[in-house]
Amino acid sequence: MNDIDVRPFSTLGADRSVRFAAAAHALLAVGLCFAPLTAVLGFERALATALLSTVTAPWLGMRAAKGALEKGEPLHWWAAAVVLGGLLLLPSLLLGAFYEWVTLACDQRAGLELHVLLGGGNVAFGTALGFAARALLGVGPVKLTRPATWAALAVLLIDLAWLGAALVRLYREPQIFMFVQPFGWWPGSLYDEALTVSPALVGFRGVGALMSMVLVLGTRAVLKPGRGRGFAWSPAVVAVAAAGLAAVLSSHGEALGFDRDRASVIEALSQTVETEHFVLRAAPSVPREQVEALARDHEFRWHQLHRFFGVAPRGRITSFVYANSAEKGRLIGAERTQIARPWVNEIHLNGAAVPHRVMKHELAHIFAGALAPTFFRIPLISGLVPNIGLIEGVAVAADAPVRELTVHQWAAAMLRLERLPSVSRSLAPTGFWSLSSSRAYVAFGSFVGWLVETRGIEAFTKVYAGGRFSAAYGESAATLEEQWRAFLESVTLEPVALRLAEHRFSRPSIFEKVCARSTAELAQRGYGLLRSRDLSGAAPILRHVWSLQPSDPTPLLALARAQSRAGDLEAAEKTADEASRAPGATEASRLLAREIIGEIERRRGRWDAARRIFNTVRDAGLSSASRRLQSVRLALLGKPLADVVLPYLAGEWSPEQALVRLGELHRNAPDATVLGYLYARRLEAARLSEEGLAIALDLPLERLEAPELRAEARLLAGRLAQGAGRFLLAQDLFSAALRAADRPAVAAEAGDWLERARFEYERNREMTGARSGD
C-alpha cells in the first residue's frame, strides 16, 4: 500500500450517482442560508449536513465496494469514498463561512469542529457501512443477485434499527440527548442555547471511527485474505484490535457522558425521601432538611394541582433534584431546562429551593398527562407532532405564577405593546417554537387559563385529549382567541406594567438570533469568569457577546456591576453609559444602567446624586426586589451604618460573612429597624428560622417607611414562622400580609403562603393526632 492508486477517485468522481449526491449537498448548503439558525456555521448547519451524509455516505461506500470487487485494492476504494464524502461537506462549510463573512462572524472554529465531528463522523461510518454491506453481500457464500439493492436495504434496516433503539432509550431513560452512530448527536433541549464540543461527543465519534475500521478492515480480510501489500499486520488482526479498542472505549461511555441511563442518575442522586405521592431522589450535597422541606412542598403542590385538574396521576411521581444546572446537564442533557416526562411520571429539577420556582409547573405536566390518552400522555397534532402550545399553556395556567404581574396582566401588556402572538395560528407544529419562550409561555398560559376559568376544565380536557376546539367549545380556536383578546383589553394595567413587559418580551426567540449558539456559550463563559472575579478575562468576552447582539445590553450591565464592585469606578461608569445607549435598549435596561451609576456615586461619597438616582429607579418600579433594594439604600444613605451595610447590598460579602457581620451590627444597634430586617432575611437564607422569627416579630413596621419593605417584612415573619413549624402563627401573619397587600404580586405570594401554612398545619395534625405545630 506504499503507492496510492488514484483511479478510484477519478472513477467515483465520474459516477453519475455521486454527482447527484454532490448536487444534493450543494442545494442543501444554499437552502440553509435562508433558514433560521442554519445560515451561520454552527450546530444546526452541521447537523443538517450530517443528516444528508447519513444517506449519501453509504451510497458512496457501496459504489466504492463495487469498484473494489472489480479491480484494485479495496482500501484505496474506501479511502476514495471517504475523501469524496468529506468534499461533499465543503459547500456547507464554505457557504456558512461566507455568510458569516458578509454578516457577522460567530465562532468559526466551533463550527468547523462540529462539521468534522458530525458530518465527518457520519461520512466515515456511513461509507464503511455501505462498503461492507455491498462487498459482503456480493461475494462468498452470501453472494446474492442484485447485491446493490440488498445492500441498500441492509443499510436502511441497520440505520432504522439504530434509530429505533435510540428512540426507545429516549422514551425509557431520563436523558434527552441522543448519540446515534449513523445519524450523529442531538443535544436535547432547544432552550439550552449554549453548545460546546464536549468529551462525550469526541469519545462517541472515537468509537464510531474504530467501528468504521472494523467494518472496512474486516471486509478487506474477507475479500483478500492474508496481509495487504505494505501491511505489518494482516487487516484481520488490525480489525480485531480496533474492535477491542472500541469495546474498551464503549465500556467507558458512562464516564465520558455518551452512554448514560437511569442507573447513572440514581447513582449520582443517592439521597431518597418518600412521601404519599412522591419519591424524591436528590444530590447528596443538598442538606437533608432541605430535601425534606422540598418533599413537603411537593405534597402541597400536588394538593393544589389535584384541585385544578380534578384528576390525579396514577402511582407515585419520581422527582429528581439536582444540586445545580451543571450537574443536571452532565447527567441528562438539560442544563437550564427543567424537564417533565408524563409517560413515566417523573420530573427533573435544578436546585432544592422552597418554594421551588418551577416545580409546580413541571408537576402540572404530569397531572395533564392524565388527560391525554396518547402513548406519551401529551396532545398531538394529527396524531404525530406534540402540540407544544397546549402542553405548556395548561402547565402555566395550572401554575398561575405571579411575578410582578399575573399571567393575564402580562398577556394584556403584550397586547398593548402589539407583541402578543396569535395563539390559534401558533397551534401549528412549528408555531410555538418560532416565538421567544417568554412570549409563547405567557400567551398560551393566559389563553388556556381563560378557557378553564370561563368554560371549565372539562371542555379543555376534550381538546387536550385530541379533540377539536369546535367540538369541545362549539367555536373555533380563532373565534375563542378573539374573545380572549377582548377580555385582555378589559384587564387594568398600571403604566409600570408596560415598562416591565417591554423589557421582558424584548428578547427574541432562538430562531431570530444571529450566532445564538456561540453567543450563549460565550456569555456562559464570561459570566463564569465574573463570578470568579476575573474581570480582565471576562471583559473582552462579554463585550464580544454584546457586539454579537448589540440590542441586548445585559452583558454590559453585568460587567459594569462587577467593575463597580472591584472599585474601578471610571470603567464601570463608562460601561454603564454604553449599556444605556445600546441600540434597542429598553427603558428598563436604561434604568438598570442608571442604578449602577447611582451605586458608583454612592461609592464616591456623592450621596445627594446617589439619592436622586435611587429614588428615580425605585419610583420606576422595575420589580418588587428592585423597589425593596432602593428603599433600603435610601433608608441607609447618610446614616452611620451606610458605609458598613451598603457594601453588603452591592454583593461584596459572602453569605457566611453577611450572616456574621450583620449579626454583630444588629447586636450593637438593635434599634436600627432596616438592619434588623436585613439580618432576619439573612437568617432565613441560612435556615435559622427560630432566630430569625424572634427578630422579625420585634420589628416595628411603622419605622419601615417604604410600603414595599413593610409588605416584605410581614411575609418574612410568616415564612420564618412556617420554617420554625409554628403553622398557626404563620397563618395569622400571612393573613395580615394578605389584608395589607397593595400589589397583585404581594397578594398572590401571601395567599399562596397562607394556603401552604393551612395545608402544613392540617397534615401535621393528621400525622400527630393532636393540635401540634404551634
PDB file of N, CA and C in Angstrom, residues 125-213:
ATOM      1  N   PHE A 125     -18.419   6.643   9.099  1.00  0.00           N
ATOM      2  CA  PHE A 125     -19.195   5.469   9.460  1.00  0.00           C
ATOM      3  C   PHE A 125     -20.097   5.023   8.313  1.00  0.00           C
ATOM      4  N   GLY A 126     -20.735   5.972   7.651  1.00  0.00           N
ATOM      5  CA  GLY A 126     -21.669   5.623   6.574  1.00  0.00           C
ATOM      6  C   GLY A 126     -20.982   4.959   5.398  1.00  0.00           C
ATOM      7  N   THR A 127     -19.816   5.481   4.983  1.00  0.00           N
ATOM      8  CA  THR A 127     -19.104   4.846   3.864  1.00  0.00           C
ATOM      9  C   THR A 127     -18.646   3.443   4.240  1.00  0.00           C
ATOM     10  N   ALA A 128     -18.205   3.273   5.490  1.00  0.00           N
ATOM     11  CA  ALA A 128     -17.772   1.944   5.930  1.00  0.00           C
ATOM     12  C   ALA A 128     -18.937   0.966   5.946  1.00  0.00           C
ATOM     13  N   LEU A 129     -20.099   1.422   6.407  1.00  0.00           N
ATOM     14  CA  LEU A 129     -21.263   0.553   6.464  1.00  0.00           C
ATOM     15  C   LEU A 129     -21.726   0.168   5.055  1.00  0.00           C
ATOM     16  N   GLY A 130     -21.805   1.152   4.164  1.00  0.00           N
ATOM     17  CA  GLY A 130     -22.201   0.857   2.783  1.00  0.00           C
ATOM     18  C   GLY A 130     -21.197  -0.024   2.080  1.00  0.00           C
ATOM     19  N   PHE A 131     -19.903   0.236   2.302  1.00  0.00           N
ATOM     20  CA  PHE A 131     -18.829  -0.550   1.690  1.00  0.00           C
ATOM     21  C   PHE A 131     -18.934  -2.014   2.123  1.00  0.00           C
ATOM     22  N   ALA A 132     -19.080  -2.229   3.437  1.00  0.00           N
ATOM     23  CA  ALA A 132     -19.141  -3.601   3.949  1.00  0.00           C
ATOM     24  C   ALA A 132     -20.394  -4.317   3.451  1.00  0.00           C
ATOM     25  N   ALA A 133     -21.529  -3.629   3.474  1.00  0.00           N
ATOM     26  CA  ALA A 133     -22.779  -4.270   3.044  1.00  0.00           C
ATOM     27  C   ALA A 133     -22.704  -4.685   1.586  1.00  0.00           C
ATOM     28  N   ARG A 134     -22.246  -3.796   0.718  1.00  0.00           N
ATOM     29  CA  ARG A 134     -22.205  -4.105  -0.721  1.00  0.00           C
ATOM     30  C   ARG A 134     -21.175  -5.187  -1.030  1.00  0.00           C
ATOM     31  N   ALA A 135     -20.033  -5.121  -0.369  1.00  0.00           N
ATOM     32  CA  ALA A 135     -18.986  -6.095  -0.664  1.00  0.00           C
ATOM     33  C   ALA A 135     -19.346  -7.481  -0.137  1.00  0.00           C
ATOM     34  N   LEU A 136     -19.836  -7.561   1.090  1.00  0.00           N
ATOM     35  CA  LEU A 136     -20.082  -8.862   1.699  1.00  0.00           C
ATOM     36  C   LEU A 136     -21.320  -9.541   1.146  1.00  0.00           C
ATOM     37  N   LEU A 137     -22.269  -8.756   0.610  1.00  0.00           N
ATOM     38  CA  LEU A 137     -23.448  -9.366   0.004  1.00  0.00           C
ATOM     39  C   LEU A 137     -23.229  -9.699  -1.472  1.00  0.00           C
ATOM     40  N   GLY A 138     -22.038  -9.399  -1.968  1.00  0.00           N
ATOM     41  CA  GLY A 138     -21.769  -9.676  -3.378  1.00  0.00           C
ATOM     42  C   GLY A 138     -20.722 -10.732  -3.604  1.00  0.00           C
ATOM     43  N   VAL A 139     -20.173 -11.309  -2.498  1.00  0.00           N
ATOM     44  CA  VAL A 139     -19.121 -12.325  -2.648  1.00  0.00           C
ATOM     45  C   VAL A 139     -19.395 -13.479  -1.697  1.00  0.00           C
ATOM     46  N   GLY A 140     -18.660 -14.569  -1.869  1.00  0.00           N
ATOM     47  CA  GLY A 140     -18.667 -15.682  -0.934  1.00  0.00           C
ATOM     48  C   GLY A 140     -19.994 -16.407  -0.854  1.00  0.00           C
ATOM     49  N   PRO A 141     -20.212 -17.064   0.273  1.00  0.00           N
ATOM     50  CA  PRO A 141     -21.417 -17.889   0.416  1.00  0.00           C
ATOM     51  C   PRO A 141     -22.696 -17.050   0.491  1.00  0.00           C
ATOM     52  N   VAL A 142     -22.563 -15.723   0.765  1.00  0.00           N
ATOM     53  CA  VAL A 142     -23.746 -14.865   0.873  1.00  0.00           C
ATOM     54  C   VAL A 142     -24.029 -14.175  -0.447  1.00  0.00           C
ATOM     55  N   LYS A 143     -23.309 -14.534  -1.482  1.00  0.00           N
ATOM     56  CA  LYS A 143     -23.422 -13.824  -2.755  1.00  0.00           C
ATOM     57  C   LYS A 143     -24.870 -13.853  -3.251  1.00  0.00           C
ATOM     58  N   LEU A 144     -25.388 -12.651  -3.521  1.00  0.00           N
ATOM     59  CA  LEU A 144     -26.780 -12.503  -3.926  1.00  0.00           C
ATOM     60  C   LEU A 144     -26.859 -11.869  -5.304  1.00  0.00           C
ATOM     61  N   THR A 145     -27.941 -12.146  -5.969  1.00  0.00           N
ATOM     62  CA  THR A 145     -28.208 -11.384  -7.185  1.00  0.00           C
ATOM     63  C   THR A 145     -28.694  -9.997  -6.775  1.00  0.00           C
ATOM     64  N   ARG A 146     -28.438  -8.996  -7.611  1.00  0.00           N
ATOM     65  CA  ARG A 146     -28.758  -7.605  -7.327  1.00  0.00           C
ATOM     66  C   ARG A 146     -28.242  -7.189  -5.938  1.00  0.00           C
ATOM     67  N   PRO A 147     -26.943  -7.356  -5.683  1.00  0.00           N
ATOM     68  CA  PRO A 147     -26.378  -7.065  -4.359  1.00  0.00           C
ATOM     69  C   PRO A 147     -26.539  -5.597  -3.945  1.00  0.00           C
ATOM     70  N   ALA A 148     -26.542  -4.665  -4.919  1.00  0.00           N
ATOM     71  CA  ALA A 148     -26.682  -3.255  -4.565  1.00  0.00           C
ATOM     72  C   ALA A 148     -28.021  -2.990  -3.882  1.00  0.00           C
ATOM     73  N   THR A 149     -29.074  -3.604  -4.391  1.00  0.00           N
ATOM     74  CA  THR A 149     -30.403  -3.422  -3.794  1.00  0.00           C
ATOM     75  C   THR A 149     -30.445  -3.991  -2.390  1.00  0.00           C
ATOM     76  N   TRP A 150     -29.905  -5.210  -2.256  1.00  0.00           N
ATOM     77  CA  TRP A 150     -29.894  -5.828  -0.933  1.00  0.00           C
ATOM     78  C   TRP A 150     -29.008  -5.042   0.039  1.00  0.00           C
ATOM     79  N   ALA A 151     -27.893  -4.511  -0.446  1.00  0.00           N
ATOM     80  CA  ALA A 151     -27.007  -3.725   0.413  1.00  0.00           C
ATOM     81  C   ALA A 151     -27.703  -2.450   0.886  1.00  0.00           C
ATOM     82  N   ALA A 152     -28.403  -1.763  -0.055  1.00  0.00           N
ATOM     83  CA  ALA A 152     -29.126  -0.552   0.330  1.00  0.00           C
ATOM     84  C   ALA A 152     -30.191  -0.868   1.370  1.00  0.00           C
ATOM     85  N   LEU A 153     -30.888  -1.992   1.186  1.00  0.00           N
ATOM     86  CA  LEU A 153     -31.912  -2.394   2.145  1.00  0.00           C
ATOM     87  C   LEU A 153     -31.290  -2.714   3.503  1.00  0.00           C
ATOM     88  N   ALA A 154     -30.142  -3.389   3.473  1.00  0.00           N
ATOM     89  CA  ALA A 154     -29.468  -3.737   4.725  1.00  0.00           C
ATOM     90  C   ALA A 154     -29.050  -2.479   5.484  1.00  0.00           C
ATOM     91  N   VAL A 155     -28.476  -1.501   4.761  1.00  0.00           N
ATOM     92  CA  VAL A 155     -28.070  -0.245   5.403  1.00  0.00           C
ATOM     93  C   VAL A 155     -29.285   0.464   5.988  1.00  0.00           C
ATOM     94  N   LEU A 156     -30.374   0.505   5.226  1.00  0.00           N
ATOM     95  CA  LEU A 156     -31.582   1.162   5.711  1.00  0.00           C
ATOM     96  C   LEU A 156     -32.093   0.499   6.980  1.00  0.00           C
ATOM     97  N   LEU A 157     -32.128  -0.837   6.987  1.00  0.00           N
ATOM     98  CA  LEU A 157     -32.628  -1.545   8.159  1.00  0.00           C
ATOM     99  C   LEU A 157     -31.715  -1.334   9.366  1.00  0.00           C
ATOM    100  N   ILE A 158     -30.404  -1.327   9.130  1.00  0.00           N
ATOM    101  CA  ILE A 158     -29.460  -1.086  10.232  1.00  0.00           C
ATOM    102  C   ILE A 158     -29.657   0.317  10.804  1.00  0.00           C
ATOM    103  N   ASP A 159     -29.784   1.312   9.910  1.00  0.00           N
ATOM    104  CA  ASP A 159     -29.991   2.695  10.366  1.00  0.00           C
ATOM    105  C   ASP A 159     -31.293   2.821  11.155  1.00  0.00           C
ATOM    106  N   LEU A 160     -32.347   2.213  10.641  1.00  0.00           N
ATOM    107  CA  LEU A 160     -33.630   2.296  11.325  1.00  0.00           C
ATOM    108  C   LEU A 160     -33.596   1.571  12.668  1.00  0.00           C
ATOM    109  N   ALA A 161     -32.910   0.447  12.712  1.00  0.00           N
ATOM    110  CA  ALA A 161     -32.791  -0.282  13.976  1.00  0.00           C
ATOM    111  C   ALA A 161     -32.032   0.547  15.004  1.00  0.00           C
ATOM    112  N   TRP A 162     -30.959   1.201  14.543  1.00  0.00           N
ATOM    113  CA  TRP A 162     -30.169   2.044  15.447  1.00  0.00           C
ATOM    114  C   TRP A 162     -31.013   3.210  15.950  1.00  0.00           C
ATOM    115  N   LEU A 163     -31.738   3.850  15.017  1.00  0.00           N
ATOM    116  CA  LEU A 163     -32.592   4.972  15.401  1.00  0.00           C
ATOM    117  C   LEU A 163     -33.709   4.511  16.328  1.00  0.00           C
ATOM    118  N   GLY A 164     -34.309   3.360  16.024  1.00  0.00           N
ATOM    119  CA  GLY A 164     -35.371   2.836  16.873  1.00  0.00           C
ATOM    120  C   GLY A 164     -34.890   2.568  18.289  1.00  0.00           C
ATOM    121  N   ALA A 165     -33.690   1.991  18.404  1.00  0.00           N
ATOM    122  CA  ALA A 165     -33.126   1.732  19.736  1.00  0.00           C
ATOM    123  C   ALA A 165     -32.912   3.041  20.498  1.00  0.00           C
ATOM    124  N   ALA A 166     -32.455   4.076  19.766  1.00  0.00           N
ATOM    125  CA  ALA A 166     -32.239   5.378  20.402  1.00  0.00           C
ATOM    126  C   ALA A 166     -33.549   5.985  20.874  1.00  0.00           C
ATOM    127  N   LEU A 167     -34.609   5.848  20.077  1.00  0.00           N
ATOM    128  CA  LEU A 167     -35.906   6.393  20.458  1.00  0.00           C
ATOM    129  C   LEU A 167     -36.506   5.645  21.642  1.00  0.00           C
ATOM    130  N   VAL A 168     -36.317   4.333  21.675  1.00  0.00           N
ATOM    131  CA  VAL A 168     -36.772   3.557  22.834  1.00  0.00           C
ATOM    132  C   VAL A 168     -36.028   4.001  24.083  1.00  0.00           C
ATOM    133  N   ARG A 169     -34.747   4.229  23.927  1.00  0.00           N
ATOM    134  CA  ARG A 169     -33.933   4.703  25.049  1.00  0.00           C
ATOM    135  C   ARG A 169     -34.414   6.087  25.500  1.00  0.00           C
ATOM    136  N   LEU A 170     -34.730   6.953  24.532  1.00  0.00           N
ATOM    137  CA  LEU A 170     -35.224   8.290  24.855  1.00  0.00           C
ATOM    138  C   LEU A 170     -36.542   8.203  25.618  1.00  0.00           C
ATOM    139  N   TYR A 171     -37.353   7.240  25.271  1.00  0.00           N
ATOM    140  CA  TYR A 171     -38.640   7.050  25.947  1.00  0.00           C
ATOM    141  C   TYR A 171     -38.453   6.515  27.365  1.00  0.00           C
ATOM    142  N   ARG A 172     -37.535   5.594  27.539  1.00  0.00           N
ATOM    143  CA  ARG A 172     -37.406   4.893  28.817  1.00  0.00           C
ATOM    144  C   ARG A 172     -36.466   5.580  29.794  1.00  0.00           C
ATOM    145  N   GLU A 173     -35.393   6.179  29.289  1.00  0.00           N
ATOM    146  CA  GLU A 173     -34.360   6.745  30.152  1.00  0.00           C
ATOM    147  C   GLU A 173     -34.575   8.250  30.318  1.00  0.00           C
ATOM    148  N   PRO A 174     -34.047   8.844  31.379  1.00  0.00           N
ATOM    149  CA  PRO A 174     -34.253  10.288  31.603  1.00  0.00           C
ATOM    150  C   PRO A 174     -33.447  11.194  30.680  1.00  0.00           C
ATOM    151  N   GLN A 175     -32.401  10.673  30.046  1.00  0.00           N
ATOM    152  CA  GLN A 175     -31.564  11.510  29.184  1.00  0.00           C
ATOM    153  C   GLN A 175     -32.357  12.008  27.978  1.00  0.00           C
ATOM    154  N   ILE A 176     -32.192  13.286  27.639  1.00  0.00           N
ATOM    155  CA  ILE A 176     -32.876  13.825  26.475  1.00  0.00           C
ATOM    156  C   ILE A 176     -31.913  14.047  25.311  1.00  0.00           C
ATOM    157  N   PHE A 177     -30.631  13.723  25.499  1.00  0.00           N
ATOM    158  CA  PHE A 177     -29.706  13.764  24.361  1.00  0.00           C
ATOM    159  C   PHE A 177     -29.688  12.403  23.681  1.00  0.00           C
ATOM    160  N   MET A 178     -29.239  12.383  22.423  1.00  0.00           N
ATOM    161  CA  MET A 178     -29.134  11.130  21.673  1.00  0.00           C
ATOM    162  C   MET A 178     -27.787  11.079  20.959  1.00  0.00           C
ATOM    163  N   PHE A 179     -27.094   9.976  21.099  1.00  0.00           N
ATOM    164  CA  PHE A 179     -25.875   9.682  20.353  1.00  0.00           C
ATOM    165  C   PHE A 179     -26.165   8.446  19.498  1.00  0.00           C
ATOM    166  N   VAL A 180     -26.246   8.619  18.189  1.00  0.00           N
ATOM    167  CA  VAL A 180     -26.607   7.534  17.281  1.00  0.00           C
ATOM    168  C   VAL A 180     -25.586   7.524  16.137  1.00  0.00           C
ATOM    169  N   GLN A 181     -24.780   6.472  16.022  1.00  0.00           N
ATOM    170  CA  GLN A 181     -23.656   6.478  15.086  1.00  0.00           C
ATOM    171  C   GLN A 181     -24.039   6.857  13.650  1.00  0.00           C
ATOM    172  N   PRO A 182     -25.068   6.273  13.050  1.00  0.00           N
ATOM    173  CA  PRO A 182     -25.345   6.639  11.655  1.00  0.00           C
ATOM    174  C   PRO A 182     -25.851   8.071  11.483  1.00  0.00           C
ATOM    175  N   PHE A 183     -26.412   8.670  12.567  1.00  0.00           N
ATOM    176  CA  PHE A 183     -27.059   9.976  12.451  1.00  0.00           C
ATOM    177  C   PHE A 183     -26.303  11.102  13.148  1.00  0.00           C
ATOM    178  N   GLY A 184     -25.527  10.788  14.156  1.00  0.00           N
ATOM    179  CA  GLY A 184     -24.775  11.823  14.856  1.00  0.00           C
ATOM    180  C   GLY A 184     -25.287  12.048  16.263  1.00  0.00           C
ATOM    181  N   TRP A 185     -25.444  13.325  16.615  1.00  0.00           N
ATOM    182  CA  TRP A 185     -25.717  13.705  18.001  1.00  0.00           C
ATOM    183  C   TRP A 185     -26.804  14.762  18.048  1.00  0.00           C
ATOM    184  N   TRP A 186     -27.781  14.580  18.950  1.00  0.00           N
ATOM    185  CA  TRP A 186     -28.780  15.601  19.230  1.00  0.00           C
ATOM    186  C   TRP A 186     -28.669  15.964  20.702  1.00  0.00           C
ATOM    187  N   PRO A 187     -28.440  17.249  21.052  1.00  0.00           N
ATOM    188  CA  PRO A 187     -28.132  17.608  22.436  1.00  0.00           C
ATOM    189  C   PRO A 187     -29.321  17.664  23.367  1.00  0.00           C
ATOM    190  N   GLY A 188     -30.563  17.700  22.839  1.00  0.00           N
ATOM    191  CA  GLY A 188     -31.716  17.713  23.722  1.00  0.00           C
ATOM    192  C   GLY A 188     -32.513  18.995  23.626  1.00  0.00           C
ATOM    193  N   SER A 189     -32.587  19.744  24.725  1.00  0.00           N
ATOM    194  CA  SER A 189     -33.476  20.895  24.816  1.00  0.00           C
ATOM    195  C   SER A 189     -33.056  22.023  23.882  1.00  0.00           C
ATOM    196  N   LEU A 190     -34.040  22.583  23.184  1.00  0.00           N
ATOM    197  CA  LEU A 190     -33.794  23.721  22.312  1.00  0.00           C
ATOM    198  C   LEU A 190     -33.484  24.973  23.124  1.00  0.00           C
ATOM    199  N   TYR A 191     -33.993  25.034  24.357  1.00  0.00           N
ATOM    200  CA  TYR A 191     -33.810  26.231  25.170  1.00  0.00           C
ATOM    201  C   TYR A 191     -32.435  26.308  25.811  1.00  0.00           C
ATOM    202  N   ASP A 192     -31.676  25.222  25.819  1.00  0.00           N
ATOM    203  CA  ASP A 192     -30.280  25.287  26.257  1.00  0.00           C
ATOM    204  C   ASP A 192     -29.448  25.722  25.064  1.00  0.00           C
ATOM    205  N   GLU A 193     -29.292  27.025  24.899  1.00  0.00           N
ATOM    206  CA  GLU A 193     -28.716  27.546  23.673  1.00  0.00           C
ATOM    207  C   GLU A 193     -27.211  27.304  23.568  1.00  0.00           C
ATOM    208  N   ALA A 194     -26.514  27.297  24.703  1.00  0.00           N
ATOM    209  CA  ALA A 194     -25.057  27.149  24.671  1.00  0.00           C
ATOM    210  C   ALA A 194     -24.672  25.705  24.349  1.00  0.00           C
ATOM    211  N   LEU A 195     -23.885  25.525  23.274  1.00  0.00           N
ATOM    212  CA  LEU A 195     -23.409  24.197  22.887  1.00  0.00           C
ATOM    213  C   LEU A 195     -21.902  24.242  22.691  1.00  0.00           C
ATOM    214  N   THR A 196     -21.234  23.243  23.188  1.00  0.00           N
ATOM    215  CA  THR A 196     -19.792  23.132  23.003  1.00  0.00           C
ATOM    216  C   THR A 196     -19.449  21.716  22.576  1.00  0.00           C
ATOM    217  N   VAL A 197     -18.271  21.577  21.999  1.00  0.00           N
ATOM    218  CA  VAL A 197     -17.764  20.244  21.663  1.00  0.00           C
ATOM    219  C   VAL A 197     -17.271  19.608  22.955  1.00  0.00           C
ATOM    220  N   SER A 198     -17.996  18.615  23.422  1.00  0.00           N
ATOM    221  CA  SER A 198     -17.734  18.018  24.723  1.00  0.00           C
ATOM    222  C   SER A 198     -16.908  16.744  24.589  1.00  0.00           C
ATOM    223  N   PRO A 199     -16.297  16.282  25.689  1.00  0.00           N
ATOM    224  CA  PRO A 199     -15.614  14.987  25.670  1.00  0.00           C
ATOM    225  C   PRO A 199     -16.546  13.856  25.278  1.00  0.00           C
ATOM    226  N   ALA A 200     -17.837  13.990  25.624  1.00  0.00           N
ATOM    227  CA  ALA A 200     -18.804  12.944  25.259  1.00  0.00           C
ATOM    228  C   ALA A 200     -18.897  12.812  23.745  1.00  0.00           C
ATOM    229  N   LEU A 201     -18.970  13.934  23.036  1.00  0.00           N
ATOM    230  CA  LEU A 201     -19.068  13.889  21.584  1.00  0.00           C
ATOM    231  C   LEU A 201     -17.796  13.343  20.960  1.00  0.00           C
ATOM    232  N   VAL A 202     -16.645  13.762  21.481  1.00  0.00           N
ATOM    233  CA  VAL A 202     -15.367  13.268  20.952  1.00  0.00           C
ATOM    234  C   VAL A 202     -15.230  11.770  21.187  1.00  0.00           C
ATOM    235  N   GLY A 203     -15.583  11.325  22.406  1.00  0.00           N
ATOM    236  CA  GLY A 203     -15.497   9.896  22.702  1.00  0.00           C
ATOM    237  C   GLY A 203     -16.449   9.077  21.852  1.00  0.00           C
ATOM    238  N   PHE A 204     -17.651   9.586  21.652  1.00  0.00           N
ATOM    239  CA  PHE A 204     -18.639   8.912  20.814  1.00  0.00           C
ATOM    240  C   PHE A 204     -18.123   8.765  19.389  1.00  0.00           C
ATOM    241  N   ARG A 205     -17.548   9.838  18.853  1.00  0.00           N
ATOM    242  CA  ARG A 205     -17.026   9.762  17.496  1.00  0.00           C
ATOM    243  C   ARG A 205     -15.763   8.899  17.417  1.00  0.00           C
ATOM    244  N   GLY A 206     -15.030   8.806  18.518  1.00  0.00           N
ATOM    245  CA  GLY A 206     -13.893   7.896  18.552  1.00  0.00           C
ATOM    246  C   GLY A 206     -14.337   6.450  18.414  1.00  0.00           C
ATOM    247  N   VAL A 207     -15.423   6.103  19.103  1.00  0.00           N
ATOM    248  CA  VAL A 207     -15.984   4.760  18.959  1.00  0.00           C
ATOM    249  C   VAL A 207     -16.426   4.526  17.523  1.00  0.00           C
ATOM    250  N   GLY A 208     -17.062   5.541  16.924  1.00  0.00           N
ATOM    251  CA  GLY A 208     -17.516   5.418  15.534  1.00  0.00           C
ATOM    252  C   GLY A 208     -16.368   5.200  14.572  1.00  0.00           C
ATOM    253  N   ALA A 209     -15.246   5.907  14.789  1.00  0.00           N
ATOM    254  CA  ALA A 209     -14.087   5.735  13.919  1.00  0.00           C
ATOM    255  C   ALA A 209     -13.529   4.316  14.024  1.00  0.00           C
ATOM    256  N   LEU A 210     -13.471   3.781  15.254  1.00  0.00           N
ATOM    257  CA  LEU A 210     -12.976   2.414  15.434  1.00  0.00           C
ATOM    258  C   LEU A 210     -13.927   1.398  14.800  1.00  0.00           C
ATOM    259  N   MET A 211     -15.220   1.630  14.931  1.00  0.00           N
ATOM    260  CA  MET A 211     -16.188   0.727  14.305  1.00  0.00           C
ATOM    261  C   MET A 211     -16.061   0.769  12.779  1.00  0.00           C
ATOM    262  N   SER A 212     -15.779   1.946  12.238  1.00  0.00           N
ATOM    263  CA  SER A 212     -15.565   2.052  10.788  1.00  0.00           C
ATOM    264  C   SER A 212     -14.363   1.225  10.360  1.00  0.00           C
ATOM    265  N   MET A 213     -13.287   1.287  11.167  1.00  0.00           N
ATOM    266  CA  MET A 213     -12.101   0.492  10.866  1.00  0.00           C
ATOM    267  C   MET A 213     -12.417  -1.001  10.892  1.00  0.00           C
TER     268      MET A 213
END
